[in-house]
Amino acid sequence: MNCRFVPGLFAGLLLLTGCGSVAELSREECAARQMLDTEFWWRRCRGTPAEFAGNWLWQCRREQEVLRGKVPGDEAAAIKVLAEYHARIQRGLHWREPRRTLEVPRLKKAPVIDGVLSADEVLAAFRFSGEYPLDSMQKVAENGSFWLVGWYDDRFYAAGYFCDSEIISFNGTARNSGRKMHEADSLELFMRPDCRRPHYYEWIVNPARQMWSLEHWSRERGGFCILDVERETASETAAQPVPGGYSIELSIPLRELHGIWCRRMPQPGDRFDFILVRTDLSGGTFCRSTPVPFLYDGHNIFGYIQAGLGK
């Protein structure tokens, strides 16, 4: 990005930090020095698609102090980090995709969690077709992949069929060694039961039928706390290799989750937020995709699909 993007702001920052003229700075350093006023960017990003990235800037205080010359450190490394945050925030500020809304259909019968996506399950659930790479408003070329969501009784149902020529599963979680599940092929579900609170859950399932359940709290000024790194759950999952890829299913008992569902059964009209994320490792290349345009990563609670339980 050219450093003339916000000349008035940047000139002020130059004066505050004792820097020279804009012409003396590289494009990367120009972007990095714009990130020295954390409070400004935090307020600028509130209520916009960039809110998640703006909050994370509070985690870069040491890099900011290095660039100001107040603490010793690698200035080139600090510039690199802050310039990357500048790019992340600008992606959010230029994002033009509205948050999606969805009435999750009530299924006529409980899905059979066996990894097989039957015709009845596909027809009854809501279906998203195709995949959007994270941070992209452009869907990848149609390859047959699709995602399903629905609910029945006290359970939320999520499933998908994903085209994949090289299926790779890691089984690492917090309690064991090895590469983590979400670093290879997996389906992640993030759910925020109460849209007014920064409390949310995460499930990770892989094609080897393994599942990892976590509980999180999003911090107002960047990052998130893991409240439970391996949560006990009655969720069910299954997966099957199929021609050209694999299918995967996940069934979650909503009454396990803190909030109104602890006190009564789920019912039509209940509101919540969620997002599905596919992780894929093929040919040594790792990528993530979602069923709708979505920024940053699955911990971005500000961009989740705004959902309700349908009739």
PDB file of C-alpha atoms in Angstrom:
ATOM      1  CA  MET A   1       0.000   0.000   0.000  1.00  0.00           C
ATOM      2  CA  ASN A   2       1.277   3.468  -0.857  1.00  0.00           C
ATOM      3  CA  CYS A   3       2.039   5.561   2.234  1.00  0.00           C
ATOM      4  CA  ARG A   4      -0.065   8.413   0.805  1.00  0.00           C
ATOM      5  CA  PHE A   5      -3.200   6.401   1.761  1.00  0.00           C
ATOM      6  CA  VAL A   6      -3.850   8.544   4.856  1.00  0.00           C
ATOM      7  CA  PRO A   7      -1.455  11.496   4.550  1.00  0.00           C
ATOM      8  CA  GLY A   8      -2.927  13.607   7.351  1.00  0.00           C
ATOM      9  CA  LEU A   9      -2.821  10.788   9.855  1.00  0.00           C
ATOM     10  CA  PHE A  10       0.644   9.665   8.806  1.00  0.00           C
ATOM     11  CA  ALA A  11       2.091  13.157   8.959  1.00  0.00           C
ATOM     12  CA  GLY A  12       0.807  13.423  12.514  1.00  0.00           C
ATOM     13  CA  LEU A  13       2.355  10.108  13.421  1.00  0.00           C
ATOM     14  CA  LEU A  14       5.673  11.207  11.961  1.00  0.00           C
ATOM     15  CA  LEU A  15       5.642  14.260  14.198  1.00  0.00           C
ATOM     16  CA  LEU A  16       4.712  12.189  17.241  1.00  0.00           C
ATOM     17  CA  THR A  17       7.489   9.696  16.644  1.00  0.00           C
ATOM     18  CA  GLY A  18      10.176  12.161  15.567  1.00  0.00           C
ATOM     19  CA  CYS A  19      10.567  10.616  12.114  1.00  0.00           C
ATOM     20  CA  GLY A  20      11.721  12.350   8.993  1.00  0.00           C
ATOM     21  CA  SER A  21       9.757  12.962   5.826  1.00  0.00           C
ATOM     22  CA  VAL A  22       7.573  10.369   4.171  1.00  0.00           C
ATOM     23  CA  ALA A  23       9.937  10.293   1.187  1.00  0.00           C
ATOM     24  CA  GLU A  24      12.731   8.880   3.381  1.00  0.00           C
ATOM     25  CA  LEU A  25      10.726   5.765   4.308  1.00  0.00           C
ATOM     26  CA  SER A  26      10.199   2.536   2.422  1.00  0.00           C
ATOM     27  CA  ARG A  27       6.622   1.452   1.744  1.00  0.00           C
ATOM     28  CA  GLU A  28       6.896  -1.263   4.423  1.00  0.00           C
ATOM     29  CA  GLU A  29       8.277   1.116   7.061  1.00  0.00           C
ATOM     30  CA  CYS A  30       5.659   3.685   6.113  1.00  0.00           C
ATOM     31  CA  ALA A  31       2.933   1.112   6.797  1.00  0.00           C
ATOM     32  CA  ALA A  32       4.608  -0.024  10.032  1.00  0.00           C
ATOM     33  CA  ARG A  33       4.862   3.505  11.445  1.00  0.00           C
ATOM     34  CA  GLN A  34       1.170   4.039  10.847  1.00  0.00           C
ATOM     35  CA  MET A  35       0.633   1.245  13.364  1.00  0.00           C
ATOM     36  CA  LEU A  36       2.239   3.126  16.272  1.00  0.00           C
ATOM     37  CA  ASP A  37      -1.043   4.679  17.418  1.00  0.00           C
ATOM     38  CA  THR A  38      -2.820   1.570  18.701  1.00  0.00           C
ATOM     39  CA  GLU A  39      -5.666   3.477  20.305  1.00  0.00           C
ATOM     40  CA  PHE A  40      -6.479   5.188  17.003  1.00  0.00           C
ATOM     41  CA  TRP A  41      -6.667   1.927  15.054  1.00  0.00           C
ATOM     42  CA  TRP A  42      -8.578   0.181  17.840  1.00  0.00           C
ATOM     43  CA  ARG A  43     -11.280   2.859  17.683  1.00  0.00           C
ATOM     44  CA  ARG A  44     -11.138   3.071  13.887  1.00  0.00           C
ATOM     45  CA  CYS A  45     -11.803  -0.657  13.518  1.00  0.00           C
ATOM     46  CA  ARG A  46     -14.589  -1.005  16.092  1.00  0.00           C
ATOM     47  CA  GLY A  47     -17.824  -2.068  14.464  1.00  0.00           C
ATOM     48  CA  THR A  48     -16.181  -2.705  11.073  1.00  0.00           C
ATOM     49  CA  PRO A  49     -15.071  -5.964   9.410  1.00  0.00           C
ATOM     50  CA  ALA A  50     -11.539  -5.072  10.592  1.00  0.00           C
ATOM     51  CA  GLU A  51     -12.420  -5.231  14.312  1.00  0.00           C
ATOM     52  CA  PHE A  52     -10.682  -8.580  14.886  1.00  0.00           C
ATOM     53  CA  ALA A  53      -7.431  -7.316  13.311  1.00  0.00           C
ATOM     54  CA  GLY A  54      -7.654  -3.964  15.116  1.00  0.00           C
ATOM     55  CA  ASN A  55      -7.964  -5.704  18.470  1.00  0.00           C
ATOM     56  CA  TRP A  56      -4.946  -7.888  17.750  1.00  0.00           C
ATOM     57  CA  LEU A  57      -2.743  -4.803  17.322  1.00  0.00           C
ATOM     58  CA  TRP A  58      -2.614  -4.538  21.144  1.00  0.00           C
ATOM     59  CA  GLN A  59      -0.430  -7.666  21.066  1.00  0.00           C
ATOM     60  CA  CYS A  60       2.326  -5.777  19.179  1.00  0.00           C
ATOM     61  CA  ARG A  61       3.344  -3.356  21.908  1.00  0.00           C
ATOM     62  CA  ARG A  62       6.955  -4.517  22.016  1.00  0.00           C
ATOM     63  CA  GLU A  63       7.395  -4.069  18.247  1.00  0.00           C
ATOM     64  CA  GLN A  64       5.956  -0.578  18.586  1.00  0.00           C
ATOM     65  CA  GLU A  65       8.416   0.298  21.373  1.00  0.00           C
ATOM     66  CA  VAL A  66      11.323  -1.057  19.305  1.00  0.00           C
ATOM     67  CA  LEU A  67      10.296   1.117  16.359  1.00  0.00           C
ATOM     68  CA  ARG A  68      10.007   4.155  18.657  1.00  0.00           C
ATOM     69  CA  GLY A  69      13.540   3.470  19.907  1.00  0.00           C
ATOM     70  CA  LYS A  70      12.395   3.018  23.509  1.00  0.00           C
ATOM     71  CA  VAL A  71      13.581  -0.591  23.904  1.00  0.00           C
ATOM     72  CA  PRO A  72      16.375  -2.516  22.162  1.00  0.00           C
ATOM     73  CA  GLY A  73      15.377  -4.975  19.474  1.00  0.00           C
ATOM     74  CA  ASP A  74      15.471  -5.946  15.826  1.00  0.00           C
ATOM     75  CA  GLU A  75      13.976  -2.932  14.068  1.00  0.00           C
ATOM     76  CA  ALA A  76      13.672  -4.711  10.710  1.00  0.00           C
ATOM     77  CA  ALA A  77      11.710  -7.545  12.349  1.00  0.00           C
ATOM     78  CA  ALA A  78       9.456  -5.051  14.149  1.00  0.00           C
ATOM     79  CA  ILE A  79       8.760  -3.232  10.873  1.00  0.00           C
ATOM     80  CA  LYS A  80       7.862  -6.531   9.204  1.00  0.00           C
ATOM     81  CA  VAL A  81       5.381  -7.487  11.951  1.00  0.00           C
ATOM     82  CA  LEU A  82       3.686  -4.089  12.071  1.00  0.00           C
ATOM     83  CA  ALA A  83       3.501  -3.839   8.279  1.00  0.00           C
ATOM     84  CA  GLU A  84       1.748  -7.207   8.208  1.00  0.00           C
ATOM     85  CA  TYR A  85      -0.810  -5.912  10.722  1.00  0.00           C
ATOM     86  CA  HIS A  86      -1.290  -2.823   8.588  1.00  0.00           C
ATOM     87  CA  ALA A  87      -2.147  -5.091   5.630  1.00  0.00           C
ATOM     88  CA  ARG A  88      -4.532  -7.198   7.774  1.00  0.00           C
ATOM     89  CA  ILE A  89      -6.392  -4.131   9.014  1.00  0.00           C
ATOM     90  CA  GLN A  90      -6.638  -2.655   5.518  1.00  0.00           C
ATOM     91  CA  ARG A  91      -8.175  -5.915   4.237  1.00  0.00           C
ATOM     92  CA  GLY A  92     -10.923  -5.526   6.823  1.00  0.00           C
ATOM     93  CA  LEU A  93     -11.468  -1.815   6.201  1.00  0.00           C
ATOM     94  CA  HIS A  94     -11.865  -2.495   2.468  1.00  0.00           C
ATOM     95  CA  TRP A  95     -14.071  -5.574   2.945  1.00  0.00           C
ATOM     96  CA  ARG A  96     -17.407  -5.117   1.199  1.00  0.00           C
ATOM     97  CA  GLU A  97     -19.100  -8.445   1.920  1.00  0.00           C
ATOM     98  CA  PRO A  98     -21.919  -8.185   4.483  1.00  0.00           C
ATOM     99  CA  ARG A  99     -22.210 -10.741   7.256  1.00  0.00           C
ATOM    100  CA  ARG A 100     -24.407 -13.601   6.147  1.00  0.00           C
ATOM    101  CA  THR A 101     -27.618 -14.551   7.925  1.00  0.00           C
ATOM    102  CA  LEU A 102     -29.256 -17.967   7.966  1.00  0.00           C
ATOM    103  CA  GLU A 103     -32.312 -19.715   9.339  1.00  0.00           C
ATOM    104  CA  VAL A 104     -30.990 -23.199  10.066  1.00  0.00           C
ATOM    105  CA  PRO A 105     -33.646 -25.712   8.959  1.00  0.00           C
ATOM    106  CA  ARG A 106     -35.216 -28.092  11.443  1.00  0.00           C
ATOM    107  CA  LEU A 107     -34.693 -31.652  10.222  1.00  0.00           C
ATOM    108  CA  LYS A 108     -37.576 -34.132  10.114  1.00  0.00           C
ATOM    109  CA  LYS A 109     -35.519 -36.849  11.757  1.00  0.00           C
ATOM    110  CA  ALA A 110     -32.160 -37.246  13.445  1.00  0.00           C
ATOM    111  CA  PRO A 111     -29.280 -37.680  10.971  1.00  0.00           C
ATOM    112  CA  VAL A 112     -27.378 -40.949  11.165  1.00  0.00           C
ATOM    113  CA  ILE A 113     -23.787 -40.015  12.046  1.00  0.00           C
ATOM    114  CA  ASP A 114     -21.944 -42.550   9.929  1.00  0.00           C
ATOM    115  CA  GLY A 115     -20.008 -40.354   7.512  1.00  0.00           C
ATOM    116  CA  VAL A 116     -22.424 -41.146   4.687  1.00  0.00           C
ATOM    117  CA  LEU A 117     -24.345 -38.130   3.418  1.00  0.00           C
ATOM    118  CA  SER A 118     -27.662 -39.720   2.506  1.00  0.00           C
ATOM    119  CA  ALA A 119     -30.090 -38.145   0.055  1.00  0.00           C
ATOM    120  CA  ASP A 120     -32.525 -37.433   2.903  1.00  0.00           C
ATOM    121  CA  GLU A 121     -29.862 -35.591   4.911  1.00  0.00           C
ATOM    122  CA  VAL A 122     -28.678 -33.556   1.926  1.00  0.00           C
ATOM    123  CA  LEU A 123     -32.209 -32.541   0.953  1.00  0.00           C
ATOM    124  CA  ALA A 124     -33.369 -31.646   4.478  1.00  0.00           C
ATOM    125  CA  ALA A 125     -30.323 -29.611   5.560  1.00  0.00           C
ATOM    126  CA  PHE A 126     -29.262 -26.186   4.302  1.00  0.00           C
ATOM    127  CA  ARG A 127     -26.565 -26.597   1.675  1.00  0.00           C
ATOM    128  CA  PHE A 128     -23.678 -24.233   0.895  1.00  0.00           C
ATOM    129  CA  SER A 129     -22.035 -25.020  -2.446  1.00  0.00           C
ATOM    130  CA  GLY A 130     -18.350 -24.441  -3.138  1.00  0.00           C
ATOM    131  CA  GLU A 131     -15.572 -22.842  -1.101  1.00  0.00           C
ATOM    132  CA  TYR A 132     -14.200 -19.360  -0.453  1.00  0.00           C
ATOM    133  CA  PRO A 133     -10.521 -19.099   0.530  1.00  0.00           C
ATOM    134  CA  LEU A 134     -10.097 -17.145   3.762  1.00  0.00           C
ATOM    135  CA  ASP A 135      -9.859 -13.374   3.156  1.00  0.00           C
ATOM    136  CA  SER A 136     -11.322 -13.731  -0.325  1.00  0.00           C
ATOM    137  CA  MET A 137     -14.637 -12.591  -1.801  1.00  0.00           C
ATOM    138  CA  GLN A 138     -14.054 -14.841  -4.830  1.00  0.00           C
ATOM    139  CA  LYS A 139     -15.265 -18.456  -4.742  1.00  0.00           C
ATOM    140  CA  VAL A 140     -12.790 -21.041  -6.033  1.00  0.00           C
ATOM    141  CA  ALA A 141     -13.649 -22.885  -9.234  1.00  0.00           C
ATOM    142  CA  GLU A 142     -16.591 -25.204  -8.654  1.00  0.00           C
ATOM    143  CA  ASN A 143     -15.270 -28.622  -7.656  1.00  0.00           C
ATOM    144  CA  GLY A 144     -18.328 -30.338  -6.157  1.00  0.00           C
ATOM    145  CA  SER A 145     -17.525 -29.580  -2.514  1.00  0.00           C
ATOM    146  CA  PHE A 146     -20.467 -28.612  -0.318  1.00  0.00           C
ATOM    147  CA  TRP A 147     -21.402 -28.005   3.323  1.00  0.00           C
ATOM    148  CA  LEU A 148     -24.579 -28.907   5.255  1.00  0.00           C
ATOM    149  CA  VAL A 149     -26.165 -27.544   8.444  1.00  0.00           C
ATOM    150  CA  GLY A 150     -29.402 -28.332  10.243  1.00  0.00           C
ATOM    151  CA  TRP A 151     -30.832 -29.063  13.681  1.00  0.00           C
ATOM    152  CA  TYR A 152     -33.002 -31.707  15.285  1.00  0.00           C
ATOM    153  CA  ASP A 153     -34.236 -31.992  18.880  1.00  0.00           C
ATOM    154  CA  ASP A 154     -31.328 -30.595  20.972  1.00  0.00           C
ATOM    155  CA  ARG A 155     -28.582 -31.142  18.377  1.00  0.00           C
ATOM    156  CA  PHE A 156     -26.904 -28.999  15.744  1.00  0.00           C
ATOM    157  CA  TYR A 157     -25.793 -30.906  12.652  1.00  0.00           C
ATOM    158  CA  ALA A 158     -22.877 -29.950  10.383  1.00  0.00           C
ATOM    159  CA  ALA A 159     -21.418 -31.961   7.524  1.00  0.00           C
ATOM    160  CA  GLY A 160     -19.542 -31.626   4.293  1.00  0.00           C
ATOM    161  CA  TYR A 161     -18.210 -33.321   1.217  1.00  0.00           C
ATOM    162  CA  PHE A 162     -14.785 -32.055   0.146  1.00  0.00           C
ATOM    163  CA  CYS A 163     -12.892 -32.825  -3.036  1.00  0.00           C
ATOM    164  CA  ASP A 164      -9.387 -33.903  -2.095  1.00  0.00           C
ATOM    165  CA  SER A 165      -6.841 -35.924  -4.049  1.00  0.00           C
ATOM    166  CA  GLU A 166      -4.520 -36.350  -1.040  1.00  0.00           C
ATOM    167  CA  ILE A 167      -6.289 -37.003   2.264  1.00  0.00           C
ATOM    168  CA  ILE A 168      -3.978 -36.340   5.238  1.00  0.00           C
ATOM    169  CA  SER A 169      -5.034 -36.615   8.886  1.00  0.00           C
ATOM    170  CA  PHE A 170      -3.070 -35.493  11.942  1.00  0.00           C
ATOM    171  CA  ASN A 171      -4.318 -36.489  15.385  1.00  0.00           C
ATOM    172  CA  GLY A 172      -2.484 -34.077  17.673  1.00  0.00           C
ATOM    173  CA  THR A 173      -4.448 -32.331  20.432  1.00  0.00           C
ATOM    174  CA  ALA A 174      -3.447 -30.546  23.623  1.00  0.00           C
ATOM    175  CA  ARG A 175      -2.788 -33.783  25.487  1.00  0.00           C
ATOM    176  CA  ASN A 176      -0.705 -35.681  22.967  1.00  0.00           C
ATOM    177  CA  SER A 177       2.256 -35.136  20.708  1.00  0.00           C
ATOM    178  CA  GLY A 178       2.303 -34.751  16.970  1.00  0.00           C
ATOM    179  CA  ARG A 179       0.924 -32.288  14.459  1.00  0.00           C
ATOM    180  CA  LYS A 180      -2.417 -30.746  15.380  1.00  0.00           C
ATOM    181  CA  MET A 181      -5.622 -31.840  13.642  1.00  0.00           C
ATOM    182  CA  HIS A 182      -6.244 -28.450  12.048  1.00  0.00           C
ATOM    183  CA  GLU A 183      -2.785 -28.442  10.448  1.00  0.00           C
ATOM    184  CA  ALA A 184      -3.902 -31.050   7.887  1.00  0.00           C
ATOM    185  CA  ASP A 185      -7.322 -32.008   6.496  1.00  0.00           C
ATOM    186  CA  SER A 186     -10.172 -31.200   8.872  1.00  0.00           C
ATOM    187  CA  LEU A 187     -13.534 -29.544   9.345  1.00  0.00           C
ATOM    188  CA  GLU A 188     -13.727 -26.893  12.075  1.00  0.00           C
ATOM    189  CA  LEU A 189     -16.948 -25.572  13.570  1.00  0.00           C
ATOM    190  CA  PHE A 190     -16.893 -22.403  15.683  1.00  0.00           C
ATOM    191  CA  MET A 191     -20.092 -21.490  17.542  1.00  0.00           C
ATOM    192  CA  ARG A 192     -20.973 -18.463  19.688  1.00  0.00           C
ATOM    193  CA  PRO A 193     -24.169 -19.415  21.556  1.00  0.00           C
ATOM    194  CA  ASP A 194     -24.875 -15.925  22.948  1.00  0.00           C
ATOM    195  CA  CYS A 195     -24.251 -13.170  20.394  1.00  0.00           C
ATOM    196  CA  ARG A 196     -23.858 -10.610  23.216  1.00  0.00           C
ATOM    197  CA  ARG A 197     -20.896 -12.369  24.841  1.00  0.00           C
ATOM    198  CA  PRO A 198     -17.366 -13.107  23.548  1.00  0.00           C
ATOM    199  CA  HIS A 199     -17.665 -16.742  24.662  1.00  0.00           C
ATOM    200  CA  TYR A 200     -17.482 -19.408  21.958  1.00  0.00           C
ATOM    201  CA  TYR A 201     -16.722 -23.064  21.248  1.00  0.00           C
ATOM    202  CA  GLU A 202     -14.646 -24.900  18.681  1.00  0.00           C
ATOM    203  CA  TRP A 203     -14.831 -28.441  17.320  1.00  0.00           C
ATOM    204  CA  ILE A 204     -12.210 -29.945  15.007  1.00  0.00           C
ATOM    205  CA  VAL A 205     -12.856 -33.251  13.235  1.00  0.00           C
ATOM    206  CA  ASN A 206     -10.666 -35.009  10.689  1.00  0.00           C
ATOM    207  CA  PRO A 207     -11.174 -37.677   8.008  1.00  0.00           C
ATOM    208  CA  ALA A 208      -9.840 -40.297  10.455  1.00  0.00           C
ATOM    209  CA  ARG A 209     -12.994 -39.757  12.630  1.00  0.00           C
ATOM    210  CA  GLN A 210     -11.080 -38.029  15.407  1.00  0.00           C
ATOM    211  CA  MET A 211     -12.501 -35.002  17.220  1.00  0.00           C
ATOM    212  CA  TRP A 212     -11.111 -32.225  19.399  1.00  0.00           C
ATOM    213  CA  SER A 213     -13.439 -29.898  21.340  1.00  0.00           C
ATOM    214  CA  LEU A 214     -12.339 -26.588  22.913  1.00  0.00           C
ATOM    215  CA  GLU A 215     -13.879 -23.588  24.682  1.00  0.00           C
ATOM    216  CA  HIS A 216     -12.687 -19.982  24.209  1.00  0.00           C
ATOM    217  CA  TRP A 217     -13.137 -16.375  25.326  1.00  0.00           C
ATOM    218  CA  SER A 218     -12.325 -13.551  22.884  1.00  0.00           C
ATOM    219  CA  ARG A 219     -10.394 -10.701  24.538  1.00  0.00           C
ATOM    220  CA  GLU A 220     -11.483  -7.166  23.743  1.00  0.00           C
ATOM    221  CA  ARG A 221      -7.919  -6.036  23.181  1.00  0.00           C
ATOM    222  CA  GLY A 222      -6.593  -8.846  21.082  1.00  0.00           C
ATOM    223  CA  GLY A 223      -6.310 -12.588  21.117  1.00  0.00           C
ATOM    224  CA  PHE A 224      -8.369 -15.142  22.953  1.00  0.00           C
ATOM    225  CA  CYS A 225      -8.207 -17.238  26.113  1.00  0.00           C
ATOM    226  CA  ILE A 226      -8.616 -21.007  25.961  1.00  0.00           C
ATOM    227  CA  LEU A 227     -11.012 -21.787  28.791  1.00  0.00           C
ATOM    228  CA  ASP A 228     -10.938 -25.544  28.232  1.00  0.00           C
ATOM    229  CA  VAL A 229      -8.262 -27.033  26.019  1.00  0.00           C
ATOM    230  CA  GLU A 230      -9.878 -30.500  25.777  1.00  0.00           C
ATOM    231  CA  ARG A 231     -13.529 -30.186  26.647  1.00  0.00           C
ATOM    232  CA  GLU A 232     -15.544 -33.281  27.508  1.00  0.00           C
ATOM    233  CA  THR A 233     -18.412 -33.556  25.053  1.00  0.00           C
ATOM    234  CA  ALA A 234     -21.157 -35.897  23.892  1.00  0.00           C
ATOM    235  CA  SER A 235     -20.718 -34.660  20.321  1.00  0.00           C
ATOM    236  CA  GLU A 236     -20.572 -37.354  17.647  1.00  0.00           C
ATOM    237  CA  THR A 237     -18.556 -37.449  14.453  1.00  0.00           C
ATOM    238  CA  ALA A 238     -17.932 -39.788  11.541  1.00  0.00           C
ATOM    239  CA  ALA A 239     -16.146 -39.649   8.198  1.00  0.00           C
ATOM    240  CA  GLN A 240     -15.827 -41.698   5.044  1.00  0.00           C
ATOM    241  CA  PRO A 241     -13.495 -41.660   2.056  1.00  0.00           C
ATOM    242  CA  VAL A 242     -15.536 -41.240  -1.113  1.00  0.00           C
ATOM    243  CA  PRO A 243     -14.555 -41.013  -4.767  1.00  0.00           C
ATOM    244  CA  GLY A 244     -12.531 -37.861  -5.251  1.00  0.00           C
ATOM    245  CA  GLY A 245     -12.424 -36.843  -1.596  1.00  0.00           C
ATOM    246  CA  TYR A 246     -14.096 -37.466   1.736  1.00  0.00           C
ATOM    247  CA  SER A 247     -17.297 -36.741   3.648  1.00  0.00           C
ATOM    248  CA  ILE A 248     -17.531 -35.817   7.305  1.00  0.00           C
ATOM    249  CA  GLU A 249     -20.383 -35.355   9.806  1.00  0.00           C
ATOM    250  CA  LEU A 250     -20.627 -33.713  13.220  1.00  0.00           C
ATOM    251  CA  SER A 251     -23.555 -33.683  15.673  1.00  0.00           C
ATOM    252  CA  ILE A 252     -23.409 -31.344  18.697  1.00  0.00           C
ATOM    253  CA  PRO A 253     -25.717 -31.399  21.735  1.00  0.00           C
ATOM    254  CA  LEU A 254     -26.601 -27.730  22.173  1.00  0.00           C
ATOM    255  CA  ARG A 255     -27.605 -28.236  25.811  1.00  0.00           C
ATOM    256  CA  GLU A 256     -23.914 -28.750  26.663  1.00  0.00           C
ATOM    257  CA  LEU A 257     -23.243 -25.112  25.858  1.00  0.00           C
ATOM    258  CA  HIS A 258     -23.479 -22.314  28.425  1.00  0.00           C
ATOM    259  CA  GLY A 259     -26.456 -20.024  28.032  1.00  0.00           C
ATOM    260  CA  ILE A 260     -30.158 -20.473  27.548  1.00  0.00           C
ATOM    261  CA  TRP A 261     -29.783 -24.026  26.218  1.00  0.00           C
ATOM    262  CA  CYS A 262     -28.565 -25.145  29.643  1.00  0.00           C
ATOM    263  CA  ARG A 263     -31.978 -24.213  31.067  1.00  0.00           C
ATOM    264  CA  ARG A 264     -34.319 -25.422  28.349  1.00  0.00           C
ATOM    265  CA  MET A 265     -34.421 -27.281  25.065  1.00  0.00           C
ATOM    266  CA  PRO A 266     -33.478 -25.399  21.892  1.00  0.00           C
ATOM    267  CA  GLN A 267     -36.487 -23.950  20.106  1.00  0.00           C
ATOM    268  CA  PRO A 268     -37.237 -22.133  16.845  1.00  0.00           C
ATOM    269  CA  GLY A 269     -36.106 -18.526  16.883  1.00  0.00           C
ATOM    270  CA  ASP A 270     -33.072 -19.042  19.137  1.00  0.00           C
ATOM    271  CA  ARG A 271     -30.206 -16.910  17.833  1.00  0.00           C
ATOM    272  CA  PHE A 272     -26.488 -17.724  17.691  1.00  0.00           C
ATOM    273  CA  ASP A 273     -23.410 -17.189  15.500  1.00  0.00           C
ATOM    274  CA  PHE A 274     -21.264 -19.814  13.801  1.00  0.00           C
ATOM    275  CA  ILE A 275     -18.742 -20.450  11.038  1.00  0.00           C
ATOM    276  CA  LEU A 276     -17.392 -23.568   9.347  1.00  0.00           C
ATOM    277  CA  VAL A 277     -13.764 -23.751   8.222  1.00  0.00           C
ATOM    278  CA  ARG A 278     -12.155 -26.416   6.076  1.00  0.00           C
ATOM    279  CA  THR A 279      -8.406 -26.937   6.451  1.00  0.00           C
ATOM    280  CA  ASP A 280      -6.565 -28.700   3.643  1.00  0.00           C
ATOM    281  CA  LEU A 281      -2.999 -29.961   3.301  1.00  0.00           C
ATOM    282  CA  SER A 282      -2.205 -31.173  -0.216  1.00  0.00           C
ATOM    283  CA  GLY A 283       1.121 -31.395  -1.984  1.00  0.00           C
ATOM    284  CA  GLY A 284       2.793 -29.638   0.947  1.00  0.00           C
ATOM    285  CA  THR A 285       0.494 -26.607   0.569  1.00  0.00           C
ATOM    286  CA  PHE A 286      -1.827 -25.638   3.431  1.00  0.00           C
ATOM    287  CA  CYS A 287      -4.987 -23.618   2.867  1.00  0.00           C
ATOM    288  CA  ARG A 288      -8.290 -22.833   4.583  1.00  0.00           C
ATOM    289  CA  SER A 289     -11.721 -22.158   3.152  1.00  0.00           C
ATOM    290  CA  THR A 290     -15.233 -21.339   4.314  1.00  0.00           C
ATOM    291  CA  PRO A 291     -18.773 -21.668   2.888  1.00  0.00           C
ATOM    292  CA  VAL A 292     -19.206 -17.862   2.752  1.00  0.00           C
ATOM    293  CA  PRO A 293     -16.732 -14.972   2.339  1.00  0.00           C
ATOM    294  CA  PHE A 294     -14.934 -14.660   5.691  1.00  0.00           C
ATOM    295  CA  LEU A 295     -11.956 -12.705   7.060  1.00  0.00           C
ATOM    296  CA  TYR A 296      -8.883 -13.716   9.070  1.00  0.00           C
ATOM    297  CA  ASP A 297      -9.546 -17.065  10.800  1.00  0.00           C
ATOM    298  CA  GLY A 298     -12.112 -19.061  12.755  1.00  0.00           C
ATOM    299  CA  HIS A 299     -11.515 -17.035  15.937  1.00  0.00           C
ATOM    300  CA  ASN A 300     -12.908 -13.913  14.260  1.00  0.00           C
ATOM    301  CA  ILE A 301     -16.212 -13.916  16.146  1.00  0.00           C
ATOM    302  CA  PHE A 302     -17.168 -10.584  14.525  1.00  0.00           C
ATOM    303  CA  GLY A 303     -17.634 -12.169  11.092  1.00  0.00           C
ATOM    304  CA  TYR A 304     -19.562 -15.337  11.926  1.00  0.00           C
ATOM    305  CA  ILE A 305     -22.803 -16.236  10.151  1.00  0.00           C
ATOM    306  CA  GLN A 306     -25.704 -14.784  12.139  1.00  0.00           C
ATOM    307  CA  ALA A 307     -28.037 -17.725  12.537  1.00  0.00           C
ATOM    308  CA  GLY A 308     -31.330 -18.740  14.061  1.00  0.00           C
ATOM    309  CA  LEU A 309     -33.026 -22.079  14.576  1.00  0.00           C
ATOM    310  CA  GLY A 310     -35.704 -22.332  11.912  1.00  0.00           C
ATOM    311  CA  LYS A 311     -39.112 -23.935  12.157  1.00  0.00           C
TER     312      LYS A 311
END
